[in-house]
Coordinates of C-alpha atoms in Angstrom, one line a residue:
X107 CA -93.8 77.9 -52.8
X108 CA -91.5 80.9 -51.4
X109 CA -93.6 80.2 -48.1
X110 CA -92.6 76.9 -48.2
X111 CA -89.1 77.1 -48.7
X112 CA -88.6 79.7 -46.1
X113 CA -90.5 77.4 -43.5
X114 CA -88.2 74.3 -44.8
X115 CA -84.8 76.5 -44.6
X116 CA -85.7 77.4 -41.0
X117 CA -85.7 74.1 -40.0
X118 CA -88.9 73.3 -39.8
X119 CA -90.8 70.4 -40.7
X120 CA -93.9 70.6 -40.3
X121 CA -96.6 73.1 -41.5
X122 CA -100.0 74.3 -40.4
X123 CA -101.8 75.6 -44.0
X124 CA -105.0 77.5 -44.5
X125 CA -107.7 77.0 -47.6
X126 CA -106.5 80.4 -48.8
X127 CA -103.1 78.9 -48.8
X128 CA -104.3 76.6 -51.6
X129 CA -107.7 78.9 -53.4
X130 CA -105.3 81.9 -53.6
X131 CA -102.7 79.6 -55.8
X132 CA -102.1 80.9 -58.8
X133 CA -103.1 77.9 -60.8
X134 CA -105.2 76.0 -58.5
X135 CA -105.5 74.1 -55.4
X136 CA -104.0 71.0 -56.8
X137 CA -101.1 72.5 -57.6
X138 CA -100.8 74.1 -53.9
X139 CA -101.1 70.8 -52.8
X140 CA -98.1 69.6 -55.0
X141 CA -96.0 72.8 -54.4
X142 CA -96.8 71.4 -50.3
X143 CA -96.1 67.6 -50.8
X144 CA -93.0 68.5 -53.2
X145 CA -91.4 70.3 -50.0
X146 CA -91.7 67.4 -47.7
X147 CA -93.5 69.6 -45.0
X148 CA -95.9 67.5 -43.2
X149 CA -99.5 69.4 -42.7
X150 CA -99.9 69.0 -38.9
X151 CA -103.4 70.7 -39.5
X152 CA -106.3 72.7 -42.2
X153 CA -107.7 75.3 -41.0
X154 CA -109.8 76.6 -40.4
X155 CA -113.9 76.0 -41.1
X156 CA -115.6 78.9 -39.5
X157 CA -119.6 79.5 -38.7
X158 CA -120.3 76.2 -39.7
X159 CA -122.4 74.6 -37.1
X160 CA -126.1 75.6 -36.0
X161 CA -126.9 77.3 -39.3
X162 CA -130.2 76.2 -41.2
X163 CA -131.4 76.2 -44.4
X164 CA -129.8 76.9 -47.1
X165 CA -127.0 78.6 -45.3
X166 CA -126.8 75.2 -43.5
X167 CA -126.5 74.0 -47.2
X168 CA -123.7 76.0 -48.6
X169 CA -121.7 75.7 -45.1
X170 CA -121.5 71.6 -45.8
X171 CA -120.8 72.3 -49.1
X172 CA -117.6 74.8 -47.8
X173 CA -117.2 71.6 -45.3
X174 CA -116.8 69.4 -48.2
X175 CA -113.9 70.7 -50.7
X176 CA -112.0 71.6 -47.1
X177 CA -112.3 67.6 -46.7
X178 CA -111.0 67.0 -50.1
X179 CA -108.4 69.4 -49.9
X180 CA -107.4 68.3 -46.6
X181 CA -107.3 64.8 -47.6
X182 CA -105.5 65.6 -51.0
X183 CA -102.7 66.8 -48.1
X184 CA -102.4 63.7 -46.9
X185 CA -103.6 65.8 -43.7
X186 CA -105.6 63.9 -41.0
X187 CA -106.9 67.0 -38.9
X188 CA -109.1 69.8 -40.0
X189 CA -109.7 72.8 -37.8
X190 CA -113.1 74.6 -36.9
X191 CA -114.2 77.6 -35.1
X192 CA -117.2 78.4 -32.7
X193 CA -119.6 80.1 -34.9
X194 CA -119.9 84.0 -34.6
X195 CA -122.8 84.0 -37.0
X196 CA -126.1 85.7 -35.7
X197 CA -128.1 82.9 -37.7
X198 CA -127.1 79.8 -36.1
X199 CA -128.6 78.3 -33.2
X200 CA -127.5 78.8 -29.5
X201 CA -128.7 75.0 -28.9
X202 CA -126.1 72.7 -28.3
X203 CA -128.0 69.6 -29.3
X204 CA -128.5 71.5 -32.7
X205 CA -124.9 72.5 -32.7
X206 CA -124.0 68.6 -31.9
X207 CA -125.7 67.5 -34.4
X208 CA -124.1 69.6 -37.0
X209 CA -120.6 68.6 -35.6
X210 CA -121.5 65.2 -35.7
X211 CA -122.6 65.1 -39.3
X212 CA -119.3 67.0 -40.2
X213 CA -117.2 64.1 -38.4
X214 CA -119.5 61.4 -40.3
X215 CA -118.2 63.2 -43.9
X216 CA -114.5 63.5 -42.5
X217 CA -114.5 59.5 -41.3
X218 CA -114.1 57.7 -44.7
X219 CA -111.3 60.3 -45.3
X220 CA -109.4 59.1 -42.0
X221 CA -109.6 62.8 -41.2
X222 CA -110.1 64.0 -37.1
X223 CA -111.9 67.3 -36.7
X224 CA -110.8 69.8 -33.9
X225 CA -113.7 71.8 -32.8
X226 CA -112.4 75.1 -30.9
X227 CA -114.5 77.5 -28.7
X228 CA -113.3 80.7 -29.9
X229 CA -112.9 83.2 -27.3
X230 CA -115.2 85.3 -28.7
X231 CA -117.9 82.6 -30.4
X232 CA -121.2 83.4 -29.5
X233 CA -122.5 81.1 -28.1
X234 CA -119.3 78.4 -27.3
X235 CA -116.9 80.8 -26.2
X236 CA -115.1 78.6 -23.5
X237 CA -113.6 74.8 -24.2
X238 CA -116.0 73.8 -21.7
X239 CA -118.6 74.6 -23.5
X240 CA -116.6 73.2 -27.1
X241 CA -115.9 69.8 -24.8
X242 CA -120.2 69.4 -23.7
X243 CA -121.0 69.8 -27.5
X244 CA -118.1 67.2 -28.4
X245 CA -119.3 64.4 -25.6
X246 CA -123.0 65.8 -27.1
X247 CA -121.7 64.9 -30.5
X248 CA -120.1 61.2 -29.9
X249 CA -118.3 60.2 -32.7
X250 CA -114.6 59.1 -32.5
X251 CA -112.9 61.6 -35.0
X252 CA -114.8 65.1 -33.4
X253 CA -112.5 66.2 -31.0
X254 CA -111.0 69.6 -28.8
X255 CA -108.7 72.1 -30.9
X256 CA -106.7 74.4 -28.2
X257 CA -105.7 77.6 -28.6
X258 CA -103.9 79.3 -25.7
X259 CA -105.1 83.1 -27.0
X260 CA -108.7 81.6 -26.6
X261 CA -108.0 80.2 -23.1
X262 CA -106.4 83.1 -21.6
X263 CA -109.0 85.5 -23.4
X264 CA -112.0 83.6 -22.5
X265 CA -110.3 83.6 -18.7
X266 CA -112.0 79.8 -18.0
X267 CA -110.1 78.0 -15.0
X268 CA -107.5 75.7 -16.0
X269 CA -108.9 73.4 -13.3
X270 CA -111.0 72.3 -15.8
X271 CA -108.9 70.7 -18.1
X272 CA -108.8 67.8 -15.7
X273 CA -112.7 66.2 -17.0
X274 CA -111.1 66.1 -20.8
X275 CA -110.5 62.7 -22.1
X276 CA -106.4 63.6 -23.6
X277 CA -107.5 61.1 -26.3
X278 CA -110.0 63.6 -27.6
X279 CA -107.4 66.9 -27.9
X280 CA -106.7 66.9 -31.6
X281 CA -104.8 69.9 -31.9
X282 CA -103.0 72.3 -29.6
X283 CA -101.8 75.7 -30.6

């Protein structure tokens, strides 16, 4: 509540939240959601689902369960964007079709909740570390609510040419930080 009050008093009308902001609340995540709603701040995005794509077996099942929980919290916040960053896990496949399949599955879980999934290539991502590769995977997944998330830090750190921005569909850019 102190963070929300400080944000509001600083003149902001929106906030980006992380799952730990909610699950760390002393009275549980639903109480945290109630405080956010009472604050009057609009939640512009919910972050961050990490190391989701490319896993198999029990690791895949575990991450799907986490994703479902995050989507539930995102929906409770009336937030329409879930940020997902590219995997850094050594257990994840580097096959882009496998990555696309997993992101498609996540997007399909988010679709009935009217949530967009913004996929971001981390500059230190194991397989996907540039927005150009993230875009390739988004195109392979081919679902309407899966798009890109951009963080200027990762764009600069990866040294990807900004000329490559021309290849993107602006309607598929869901979040810019």
